[in-house]
Short mmCIF file of C-alpha atoms (C1' of nucleotides) in Angstrom, two decimals:
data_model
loop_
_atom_site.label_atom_id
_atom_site.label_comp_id
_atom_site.label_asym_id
_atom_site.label_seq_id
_atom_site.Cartn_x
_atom_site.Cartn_y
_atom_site.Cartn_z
CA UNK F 1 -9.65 33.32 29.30
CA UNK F 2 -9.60 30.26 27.53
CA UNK F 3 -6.39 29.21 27.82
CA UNK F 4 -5.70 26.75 24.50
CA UNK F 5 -4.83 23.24 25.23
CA UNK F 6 -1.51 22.20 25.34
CA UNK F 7 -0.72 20.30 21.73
CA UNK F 8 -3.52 21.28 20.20
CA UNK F 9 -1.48 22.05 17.11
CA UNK F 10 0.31 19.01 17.19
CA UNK F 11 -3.21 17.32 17.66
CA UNK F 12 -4.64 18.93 14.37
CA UNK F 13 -1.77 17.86 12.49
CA UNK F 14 -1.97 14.34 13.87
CA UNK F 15 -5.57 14.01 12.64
CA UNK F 16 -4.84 15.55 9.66
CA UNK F 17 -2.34 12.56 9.39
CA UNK F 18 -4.04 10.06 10.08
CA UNK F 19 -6.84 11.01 7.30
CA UNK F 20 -3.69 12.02 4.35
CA UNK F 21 -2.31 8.60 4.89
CA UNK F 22 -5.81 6.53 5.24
CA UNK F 23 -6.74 8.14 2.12
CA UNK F 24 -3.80 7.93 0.03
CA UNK F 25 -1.41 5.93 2.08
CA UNK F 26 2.08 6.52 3.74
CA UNK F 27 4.29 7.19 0.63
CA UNK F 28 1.24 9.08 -1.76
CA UNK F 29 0.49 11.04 1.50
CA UNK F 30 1.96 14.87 1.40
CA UNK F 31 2.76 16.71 4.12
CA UNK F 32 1.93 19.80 2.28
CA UNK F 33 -1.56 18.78 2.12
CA UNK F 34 -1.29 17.81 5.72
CA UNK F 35 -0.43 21.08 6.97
CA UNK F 36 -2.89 22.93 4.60
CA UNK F 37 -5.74 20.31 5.83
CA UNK F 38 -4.88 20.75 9.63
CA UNK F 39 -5.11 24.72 9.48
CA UNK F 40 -1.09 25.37 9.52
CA UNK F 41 2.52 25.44 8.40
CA UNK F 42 5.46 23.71 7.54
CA UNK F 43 6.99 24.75 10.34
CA UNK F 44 4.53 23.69 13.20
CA UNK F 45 4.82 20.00 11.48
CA UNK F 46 8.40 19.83 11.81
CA UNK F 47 8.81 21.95 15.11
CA UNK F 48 6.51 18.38 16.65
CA UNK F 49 7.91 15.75 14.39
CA UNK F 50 10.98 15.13 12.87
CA UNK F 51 9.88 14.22 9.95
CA UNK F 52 7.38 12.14 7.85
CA UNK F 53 8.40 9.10 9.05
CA UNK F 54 8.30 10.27 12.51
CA UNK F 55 4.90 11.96 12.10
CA UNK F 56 3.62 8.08 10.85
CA UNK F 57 4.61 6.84 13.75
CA UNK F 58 2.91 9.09 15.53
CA UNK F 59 -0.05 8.12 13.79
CA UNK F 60 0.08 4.44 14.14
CA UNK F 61 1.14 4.91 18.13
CA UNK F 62 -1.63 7.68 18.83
CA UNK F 63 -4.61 7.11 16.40
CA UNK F 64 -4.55 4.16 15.70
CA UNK F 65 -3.51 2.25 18.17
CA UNK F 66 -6.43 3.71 20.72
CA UNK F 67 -8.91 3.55 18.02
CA UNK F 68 -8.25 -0.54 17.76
CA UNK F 69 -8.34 -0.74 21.10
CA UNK F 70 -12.12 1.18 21.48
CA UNK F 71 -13.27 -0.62 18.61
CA UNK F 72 -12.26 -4.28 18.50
CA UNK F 73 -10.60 -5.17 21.93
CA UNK F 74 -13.14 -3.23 24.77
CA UNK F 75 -15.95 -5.75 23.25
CA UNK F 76 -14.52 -9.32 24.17
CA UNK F 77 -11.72 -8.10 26.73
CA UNK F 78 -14.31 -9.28 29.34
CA UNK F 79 -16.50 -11.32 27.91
CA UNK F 80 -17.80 -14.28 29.47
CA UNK F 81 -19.17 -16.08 26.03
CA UNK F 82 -16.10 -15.46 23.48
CA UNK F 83 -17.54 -16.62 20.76
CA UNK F 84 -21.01 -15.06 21.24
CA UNK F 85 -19.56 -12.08 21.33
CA UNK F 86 -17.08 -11.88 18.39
CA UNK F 87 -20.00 -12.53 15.86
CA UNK F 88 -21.35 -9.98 17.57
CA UNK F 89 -18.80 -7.82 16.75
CA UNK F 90 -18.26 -9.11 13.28
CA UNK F 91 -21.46 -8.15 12.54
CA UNK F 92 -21.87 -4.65 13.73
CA UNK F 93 -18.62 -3.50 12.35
CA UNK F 94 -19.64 -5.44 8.82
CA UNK F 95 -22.79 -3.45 8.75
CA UNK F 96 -21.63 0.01 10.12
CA UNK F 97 -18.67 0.11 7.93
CA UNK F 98 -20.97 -1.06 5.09
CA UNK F 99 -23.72 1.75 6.09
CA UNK F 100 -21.11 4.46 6.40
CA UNK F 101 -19.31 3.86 3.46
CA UNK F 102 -15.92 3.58 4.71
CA UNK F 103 -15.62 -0.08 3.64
CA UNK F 104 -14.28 0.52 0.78
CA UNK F 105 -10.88 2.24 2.27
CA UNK F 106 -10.21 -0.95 4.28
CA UNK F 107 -9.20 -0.65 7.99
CA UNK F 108 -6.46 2.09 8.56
CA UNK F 109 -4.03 -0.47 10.47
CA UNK F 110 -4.05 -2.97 7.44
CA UNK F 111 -3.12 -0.48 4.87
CA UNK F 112 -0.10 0.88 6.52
CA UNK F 113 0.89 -2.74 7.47
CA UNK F 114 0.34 -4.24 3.77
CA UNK F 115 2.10 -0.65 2.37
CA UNK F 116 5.31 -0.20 4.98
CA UNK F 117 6.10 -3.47 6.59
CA UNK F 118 8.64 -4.73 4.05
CA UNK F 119 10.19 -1.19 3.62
CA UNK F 120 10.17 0.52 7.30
CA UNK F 121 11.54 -1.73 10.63
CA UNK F 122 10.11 1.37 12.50
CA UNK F 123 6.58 0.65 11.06
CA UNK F 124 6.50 -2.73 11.45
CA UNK F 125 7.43 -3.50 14.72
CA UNK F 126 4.80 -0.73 15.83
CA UNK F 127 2.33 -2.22 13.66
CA UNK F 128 3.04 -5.61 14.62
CA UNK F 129 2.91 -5.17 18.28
CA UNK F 130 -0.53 -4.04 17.66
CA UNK F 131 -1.72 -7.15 16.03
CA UNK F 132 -0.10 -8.88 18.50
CA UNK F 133 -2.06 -7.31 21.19
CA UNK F 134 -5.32 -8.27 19.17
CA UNK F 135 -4.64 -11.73 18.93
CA UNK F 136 -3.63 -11.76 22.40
CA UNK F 137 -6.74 -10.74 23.22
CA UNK F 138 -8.64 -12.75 21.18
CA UNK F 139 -6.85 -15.85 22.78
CA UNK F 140 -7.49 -14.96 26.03
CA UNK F 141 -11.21 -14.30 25.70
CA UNK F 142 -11.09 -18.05 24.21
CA UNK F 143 -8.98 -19.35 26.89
CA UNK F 144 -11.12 -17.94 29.06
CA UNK F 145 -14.60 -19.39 27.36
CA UNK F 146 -13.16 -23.04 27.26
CA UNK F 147 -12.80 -22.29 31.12
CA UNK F 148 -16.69 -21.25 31.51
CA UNK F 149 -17.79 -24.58 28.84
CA UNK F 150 -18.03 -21.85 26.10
CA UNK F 151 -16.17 -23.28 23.55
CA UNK F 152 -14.58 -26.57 23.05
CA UNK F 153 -11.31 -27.74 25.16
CA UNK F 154 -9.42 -29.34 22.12
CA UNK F 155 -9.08 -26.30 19.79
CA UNK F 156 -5.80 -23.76 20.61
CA UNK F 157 -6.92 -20.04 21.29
CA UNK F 158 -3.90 -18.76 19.64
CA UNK F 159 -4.29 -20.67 15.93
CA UNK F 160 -8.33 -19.28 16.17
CA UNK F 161 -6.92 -16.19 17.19
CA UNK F 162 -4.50 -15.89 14.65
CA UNK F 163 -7.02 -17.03 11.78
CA UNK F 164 -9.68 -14.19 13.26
CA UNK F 165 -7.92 -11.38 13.03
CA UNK F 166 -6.43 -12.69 9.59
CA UNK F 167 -9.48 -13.36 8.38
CA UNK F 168 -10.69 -9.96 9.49
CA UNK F 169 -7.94 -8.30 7.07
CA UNK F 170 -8.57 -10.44 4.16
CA UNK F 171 -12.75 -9.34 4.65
CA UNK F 172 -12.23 -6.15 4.94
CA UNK F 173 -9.49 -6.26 2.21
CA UNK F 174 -11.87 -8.07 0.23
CA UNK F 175 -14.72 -5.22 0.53
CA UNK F 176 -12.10 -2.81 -0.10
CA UNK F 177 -11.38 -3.93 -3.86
CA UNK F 178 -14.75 -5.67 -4.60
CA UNK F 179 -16.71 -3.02 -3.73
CA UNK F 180 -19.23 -5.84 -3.33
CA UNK F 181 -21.39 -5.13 -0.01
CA UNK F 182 -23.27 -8.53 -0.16
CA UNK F 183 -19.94 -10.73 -0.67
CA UNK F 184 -18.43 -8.80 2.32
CA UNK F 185 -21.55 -9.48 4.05
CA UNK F 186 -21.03 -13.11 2.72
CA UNK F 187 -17.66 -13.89 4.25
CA UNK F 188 -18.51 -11.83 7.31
CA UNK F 189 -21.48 -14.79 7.92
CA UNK F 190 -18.68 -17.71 7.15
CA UNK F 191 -16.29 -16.69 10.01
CA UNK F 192 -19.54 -16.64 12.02
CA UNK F 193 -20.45 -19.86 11.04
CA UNK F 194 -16.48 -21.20 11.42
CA UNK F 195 -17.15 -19.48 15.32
CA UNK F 196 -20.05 -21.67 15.72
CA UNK F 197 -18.25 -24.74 14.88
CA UNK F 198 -15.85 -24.11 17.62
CA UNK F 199 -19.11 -24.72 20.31
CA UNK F 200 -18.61 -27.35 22.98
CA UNK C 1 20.97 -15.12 -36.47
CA UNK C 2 18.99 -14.80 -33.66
CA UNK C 3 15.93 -13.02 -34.42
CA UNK C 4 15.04 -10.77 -31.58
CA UNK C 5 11.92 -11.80 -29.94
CA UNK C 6 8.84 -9.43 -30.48
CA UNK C 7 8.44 -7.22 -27.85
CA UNK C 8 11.72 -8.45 -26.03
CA UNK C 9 11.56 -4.74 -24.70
CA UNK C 10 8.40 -4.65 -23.42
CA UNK C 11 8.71 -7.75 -21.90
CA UNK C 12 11.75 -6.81 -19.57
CA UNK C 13 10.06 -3.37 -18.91
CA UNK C 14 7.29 -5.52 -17.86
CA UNK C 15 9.15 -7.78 -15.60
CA UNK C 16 11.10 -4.57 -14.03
CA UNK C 17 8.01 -3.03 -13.55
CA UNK C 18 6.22 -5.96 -11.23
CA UNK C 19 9.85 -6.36 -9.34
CA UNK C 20 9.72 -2.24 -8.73
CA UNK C 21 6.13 -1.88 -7.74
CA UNK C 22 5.90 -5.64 -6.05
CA UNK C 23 9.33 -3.62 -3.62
CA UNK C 24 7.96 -0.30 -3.57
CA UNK C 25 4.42 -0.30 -4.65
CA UNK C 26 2.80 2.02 -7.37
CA UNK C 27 2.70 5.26 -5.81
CA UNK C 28 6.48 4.44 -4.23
CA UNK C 29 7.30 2.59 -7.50
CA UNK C 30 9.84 5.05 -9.34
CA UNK C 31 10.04 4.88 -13.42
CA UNK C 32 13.81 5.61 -13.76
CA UNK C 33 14.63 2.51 -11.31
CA UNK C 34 11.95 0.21 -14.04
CA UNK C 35 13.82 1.62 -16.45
CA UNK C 36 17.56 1.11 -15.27
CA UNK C 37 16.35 -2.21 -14.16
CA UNK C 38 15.05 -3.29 -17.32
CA UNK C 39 18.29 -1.80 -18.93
CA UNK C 40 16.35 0.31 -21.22
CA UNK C 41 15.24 4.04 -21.23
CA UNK C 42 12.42 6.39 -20.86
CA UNK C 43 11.69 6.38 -24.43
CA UNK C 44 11.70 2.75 -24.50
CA UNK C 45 9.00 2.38 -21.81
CA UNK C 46 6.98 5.60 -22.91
CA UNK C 47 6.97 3.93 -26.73
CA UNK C 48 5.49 0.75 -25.23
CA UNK C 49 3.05 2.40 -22.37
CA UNK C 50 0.91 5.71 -22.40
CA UNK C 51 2.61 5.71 -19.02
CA UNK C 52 3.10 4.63 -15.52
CA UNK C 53 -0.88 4.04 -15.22
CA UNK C 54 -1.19 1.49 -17.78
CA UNK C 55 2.05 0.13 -17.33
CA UNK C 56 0.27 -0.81 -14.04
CA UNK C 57 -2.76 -2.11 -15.79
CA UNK C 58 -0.57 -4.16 -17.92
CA UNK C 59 1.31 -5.71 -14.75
CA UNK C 60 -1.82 -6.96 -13.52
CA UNK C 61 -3.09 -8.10 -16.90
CA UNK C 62 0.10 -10.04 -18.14
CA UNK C 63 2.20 -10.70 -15.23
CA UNK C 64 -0.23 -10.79 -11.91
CA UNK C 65 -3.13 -13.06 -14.03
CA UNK C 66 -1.24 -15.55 -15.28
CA UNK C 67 1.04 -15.97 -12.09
CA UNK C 68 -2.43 -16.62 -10.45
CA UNK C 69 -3.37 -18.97 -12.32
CA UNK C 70 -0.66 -21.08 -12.56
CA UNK C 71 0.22 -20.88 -8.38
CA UNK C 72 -3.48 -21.06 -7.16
CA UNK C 73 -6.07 -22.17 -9.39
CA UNK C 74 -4.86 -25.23 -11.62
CA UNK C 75 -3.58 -27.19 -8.54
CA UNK C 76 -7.98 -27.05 -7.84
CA UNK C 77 -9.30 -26.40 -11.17
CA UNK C 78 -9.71 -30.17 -12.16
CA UNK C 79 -9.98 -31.14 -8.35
CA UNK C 80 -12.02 -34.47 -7.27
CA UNK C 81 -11.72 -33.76 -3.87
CA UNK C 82 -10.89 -30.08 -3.74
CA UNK C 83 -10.50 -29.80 0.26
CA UNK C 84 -7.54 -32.78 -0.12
CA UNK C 85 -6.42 -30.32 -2.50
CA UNK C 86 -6.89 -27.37 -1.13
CA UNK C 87 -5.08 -28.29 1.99
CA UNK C 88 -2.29 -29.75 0.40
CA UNK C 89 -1.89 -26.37 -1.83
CA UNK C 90 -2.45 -24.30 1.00
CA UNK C 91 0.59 -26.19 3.16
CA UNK C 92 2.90 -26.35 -0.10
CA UNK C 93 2.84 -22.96 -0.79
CA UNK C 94 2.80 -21.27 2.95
CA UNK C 95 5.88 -23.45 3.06
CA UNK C 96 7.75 -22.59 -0.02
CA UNK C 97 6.84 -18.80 0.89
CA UNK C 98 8.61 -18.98 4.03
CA UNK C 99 11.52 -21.19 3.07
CA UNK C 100 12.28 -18.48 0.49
CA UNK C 101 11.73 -15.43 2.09
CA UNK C 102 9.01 -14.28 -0.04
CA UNK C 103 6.56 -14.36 2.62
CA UNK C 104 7.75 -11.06 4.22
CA UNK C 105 6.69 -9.22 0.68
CA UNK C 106 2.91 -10.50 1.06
CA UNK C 107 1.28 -11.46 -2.28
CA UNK C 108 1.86 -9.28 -5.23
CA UNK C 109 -1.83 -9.12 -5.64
CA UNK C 110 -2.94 -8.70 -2.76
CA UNK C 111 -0.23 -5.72 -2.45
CA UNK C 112 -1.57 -3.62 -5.47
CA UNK C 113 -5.05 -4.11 -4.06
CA UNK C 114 -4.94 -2.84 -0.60
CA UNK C 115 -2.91 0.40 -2.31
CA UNK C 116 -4.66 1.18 -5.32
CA UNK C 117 -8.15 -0.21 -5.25
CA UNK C 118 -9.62 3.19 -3.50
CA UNK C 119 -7.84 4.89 -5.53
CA UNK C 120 -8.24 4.57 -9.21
CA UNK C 121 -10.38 2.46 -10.43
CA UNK C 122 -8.72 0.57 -13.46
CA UNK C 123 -6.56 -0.94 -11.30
CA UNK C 124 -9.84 -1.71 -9.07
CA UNK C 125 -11.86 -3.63 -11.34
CA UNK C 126 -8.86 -5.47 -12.68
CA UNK C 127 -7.70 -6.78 -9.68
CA UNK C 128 -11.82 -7.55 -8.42
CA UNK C 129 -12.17 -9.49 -11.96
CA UNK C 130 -8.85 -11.55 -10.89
CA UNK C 131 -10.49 -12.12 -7.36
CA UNK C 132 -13.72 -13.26 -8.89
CA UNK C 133 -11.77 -15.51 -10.56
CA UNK C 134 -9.96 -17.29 -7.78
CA UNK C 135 -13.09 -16.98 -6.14
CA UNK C 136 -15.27 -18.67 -9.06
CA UNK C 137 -12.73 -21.63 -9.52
CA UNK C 138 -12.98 -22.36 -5.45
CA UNK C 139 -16.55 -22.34 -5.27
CA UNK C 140 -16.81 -24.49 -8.42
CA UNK C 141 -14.35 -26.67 -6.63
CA UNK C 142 -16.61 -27.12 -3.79
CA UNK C 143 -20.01 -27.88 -5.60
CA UNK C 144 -18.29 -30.42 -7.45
CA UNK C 145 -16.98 -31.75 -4.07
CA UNK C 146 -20.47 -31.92 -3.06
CA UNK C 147 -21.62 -33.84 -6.36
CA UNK C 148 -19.08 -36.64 -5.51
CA UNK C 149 -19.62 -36.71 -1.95
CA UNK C 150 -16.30 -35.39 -1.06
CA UNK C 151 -17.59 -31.80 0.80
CA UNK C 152 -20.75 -31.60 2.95
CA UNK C 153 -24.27 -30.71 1.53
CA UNK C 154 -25.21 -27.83 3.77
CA UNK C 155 -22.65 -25.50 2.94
CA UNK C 156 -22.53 -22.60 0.30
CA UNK C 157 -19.62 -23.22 -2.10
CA UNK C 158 -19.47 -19.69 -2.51
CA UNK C 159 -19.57 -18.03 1.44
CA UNK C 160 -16.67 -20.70 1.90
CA UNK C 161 -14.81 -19.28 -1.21
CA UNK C 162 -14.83 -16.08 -0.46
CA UNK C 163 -13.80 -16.77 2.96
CA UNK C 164 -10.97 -19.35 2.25
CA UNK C 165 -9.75 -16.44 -0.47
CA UNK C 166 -9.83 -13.28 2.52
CA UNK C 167 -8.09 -16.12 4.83
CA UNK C 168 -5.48 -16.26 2.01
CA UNK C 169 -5.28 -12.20 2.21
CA UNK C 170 -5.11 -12.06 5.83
CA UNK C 171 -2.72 -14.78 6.37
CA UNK C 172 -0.09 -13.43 3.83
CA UNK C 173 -0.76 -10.13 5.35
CA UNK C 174 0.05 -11.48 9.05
CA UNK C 175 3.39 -13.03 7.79
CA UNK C 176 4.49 -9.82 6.10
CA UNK C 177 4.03 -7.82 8.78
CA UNK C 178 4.67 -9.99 11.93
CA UNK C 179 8.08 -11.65 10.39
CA UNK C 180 6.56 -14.72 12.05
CA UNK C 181 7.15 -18.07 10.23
CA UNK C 182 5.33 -20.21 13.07
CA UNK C 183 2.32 -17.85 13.16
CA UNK C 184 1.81 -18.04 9.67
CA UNK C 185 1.81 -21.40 9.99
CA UNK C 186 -0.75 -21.81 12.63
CA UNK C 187 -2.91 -19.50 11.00
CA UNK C 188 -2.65 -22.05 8.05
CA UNK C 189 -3.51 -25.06 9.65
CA UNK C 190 -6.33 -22.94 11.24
CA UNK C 191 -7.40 -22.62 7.80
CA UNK C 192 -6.92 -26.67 7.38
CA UNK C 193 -8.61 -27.15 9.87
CA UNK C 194 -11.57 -25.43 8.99
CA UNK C 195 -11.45 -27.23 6.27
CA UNK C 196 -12.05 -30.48 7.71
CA UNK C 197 -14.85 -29.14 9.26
CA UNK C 198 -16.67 -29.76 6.10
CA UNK C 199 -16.34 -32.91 5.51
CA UNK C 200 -19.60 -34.80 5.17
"C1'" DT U 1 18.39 0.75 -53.34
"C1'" DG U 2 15.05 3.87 -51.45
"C1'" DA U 3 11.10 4.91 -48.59
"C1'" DC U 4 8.71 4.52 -44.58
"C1'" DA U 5 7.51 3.29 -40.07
"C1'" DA U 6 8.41 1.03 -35.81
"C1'" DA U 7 11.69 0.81 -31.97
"C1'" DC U 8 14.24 2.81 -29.36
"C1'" DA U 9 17.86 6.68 -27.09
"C1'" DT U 10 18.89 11.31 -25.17
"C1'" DA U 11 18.07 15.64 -23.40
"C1'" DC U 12 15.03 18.19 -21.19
"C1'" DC U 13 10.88 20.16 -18.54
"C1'" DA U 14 7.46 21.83 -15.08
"C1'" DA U 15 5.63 20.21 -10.88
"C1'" DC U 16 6.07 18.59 -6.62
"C1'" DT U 17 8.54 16.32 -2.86
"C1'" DG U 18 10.45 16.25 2.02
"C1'" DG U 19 13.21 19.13 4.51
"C1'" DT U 20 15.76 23.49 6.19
"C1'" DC U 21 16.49 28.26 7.40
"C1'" DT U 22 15.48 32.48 9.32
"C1'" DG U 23 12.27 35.44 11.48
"C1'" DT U 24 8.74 36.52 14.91
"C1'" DA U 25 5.18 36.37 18.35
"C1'" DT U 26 4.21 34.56 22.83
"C1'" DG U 27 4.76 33.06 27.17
"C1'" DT U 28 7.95 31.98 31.34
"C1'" DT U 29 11.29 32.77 34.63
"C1'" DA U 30 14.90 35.44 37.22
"C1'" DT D 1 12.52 44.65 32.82
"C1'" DA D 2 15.88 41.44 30.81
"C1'" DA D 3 16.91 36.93 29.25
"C1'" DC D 4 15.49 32.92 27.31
"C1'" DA D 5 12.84 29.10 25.47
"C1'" DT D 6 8.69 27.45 23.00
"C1'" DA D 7 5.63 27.57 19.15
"C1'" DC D 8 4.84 28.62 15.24
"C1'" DA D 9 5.05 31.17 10.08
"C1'" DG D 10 6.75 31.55 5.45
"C1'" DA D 11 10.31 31.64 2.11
"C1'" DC D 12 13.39 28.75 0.15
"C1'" DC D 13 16.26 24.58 -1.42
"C1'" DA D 14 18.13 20.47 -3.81
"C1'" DG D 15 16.46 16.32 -5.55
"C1'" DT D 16 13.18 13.45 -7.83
"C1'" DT D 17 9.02 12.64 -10.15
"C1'" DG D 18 6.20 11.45 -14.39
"C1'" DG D 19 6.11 13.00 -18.87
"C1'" DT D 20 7.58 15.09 -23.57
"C1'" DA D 21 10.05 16.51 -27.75
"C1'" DT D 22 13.39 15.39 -30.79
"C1'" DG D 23 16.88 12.66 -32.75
"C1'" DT D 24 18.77 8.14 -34.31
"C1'" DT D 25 18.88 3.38 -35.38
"C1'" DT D 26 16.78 -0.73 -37.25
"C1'" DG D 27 13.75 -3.66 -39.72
"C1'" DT D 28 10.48 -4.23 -43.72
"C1'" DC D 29 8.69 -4.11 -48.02
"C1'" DA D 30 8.33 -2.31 -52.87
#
DNA sequence: TGACAAACATACCAACTGGTCTGTATGTTA
DNA sequence: TAACATACAGACCAGTTGGTATGTTTGTCA
């Protein structure tokens, strides 16, 4: 009858994963809790990794990687007022995150960067190519609102860009060890206010 | 002769310790490495710590403080124009970072925060009470900018603090994990220029 | 000099780690 | 039906971890 979806296993461990190393990080993360939290054994983990490191970059590649994208890049990848709709954004997320408690584990991309960059390659690059791909996008939707009178013509999309996103991992950073909802909040409304400086 | 210093022991244990976890992190951070580092033993660092816990307290107490201090907040502690000076700190030290190489480590702070923060909370509210700090000694900065003149009126010393400070987190972040001296940099002068957007 | 405590050194331990090995159930194809 | 590969399960392994128990040296003070 129901014929079971192919990698569904593989799926299960990958969430499983994804919430070990969010919680605890890469290197605290076990894989025996892994495989006891995703329903299985030893042996289905390493029959669809190779190992833990390969499993992490699983994560990073198939988790996260399509949950940045939904969450941060779909909103201003066609946007016609950049800068309208990053505070947007900014705000939401603030308040959601805030609302649902999860603020205070930080974003999932920024903890594996900040924990494995300096001691994997293999993380890194993945990890940097996705940053890369946000600030890209960031730029663009800039670009693109100095085109439509959006935003002034003598700022550089790329340095914004780069100071956005940055700032975005410092915020949520910030929340993350202050546990402090209202500064959060606080810095969330200063990178709106920096955004509204950048107006023709 | 030479009268051993007190705590001479503890003091290279100490120094091992920051080196090790500053590399590795906590969780990753290994006691036998501290130990062979420090050219000591177990017994040693077990006489001087209740162990590897408080040995991380006492990094961020008497290694991670003071450092702090002396890199980040007496360059603006006594500032009359603090965003002169908070520019020219800002360049010095993204500079010196890069030129040595330390950049691609991130900030030692910053590092223990982002790992430990959600999960134990004596390293939590140490590291918050160093970030209030910073944060405190910025915003001070500012007002008294604004008493002399120096920053504009309609800003809140304290949203721009806390902002400047998660800029600081994110941009260190970006250069540890992108390897990218020139977009650290931009992301810096983003920061700069922000700054001169509150000029009176 | 003797007594006492602080400052280490050494040997050792249980717990847990990532990883491997072998076995088995379940399709899939010839 | 026979042959074979895939997808797991579960026992097992060597190595490392943080931590402890005990012994030895060293400094201090009466």
């Amino acid at each position: 009858m129901t014929t079971k979806a192919p990698a569904a296993t593989r799926n299960k461990i990958l969430m499983a994963a994804f919430a070990e190393f969010y919680k605890h990080g890469f290197q605290g993360g076990s894989l025996n809790h892994i495989v006891e939290m995703a329903g299985t054994t030893k042996g289905a983990l390493f029959h669809h990794f190779a190992g833990k490191q390969e499993l992490g970059y699983a994560v990073v590649d198939d988790v996260i990687g399509p949950l940045l994208k939904q969450r941060w890049l779909d909103a201003v990848a066609t946007s016609s007022d950049p800068l309208a709709d990053l505070k947007r954004a900014f705000r939401q997320f603030v308040k959601t995150d805030i609302e649902s408690g999860f603020y205070v584990q930080g974003c999932p991309l920024n903890n594996l960067a900040q924990e494995m960059s300096p001691l994997d390659e293999g993380f890194r690059t993945r990890i940097d190519k996705l940053y890369a791909i946000w600030r890209k996008c960031y730029a663009d939707a800039l670009a693109n609102g100095i085109k439509r009178g959006k935003v002034r013509k003598n700022i550089s999309p790329e340095h914004v860009a780069a100071l956005v996103v940055a700032s975005q991992m410092g915020i949520w950073g910030t929340g993350k060890s202050s546990r402090n909802r209202e500064l959060m909040t606080q810095a969330g409304e200063a990178v709106c206010a920096y955004l509204d400086s950048l107006k023709p």
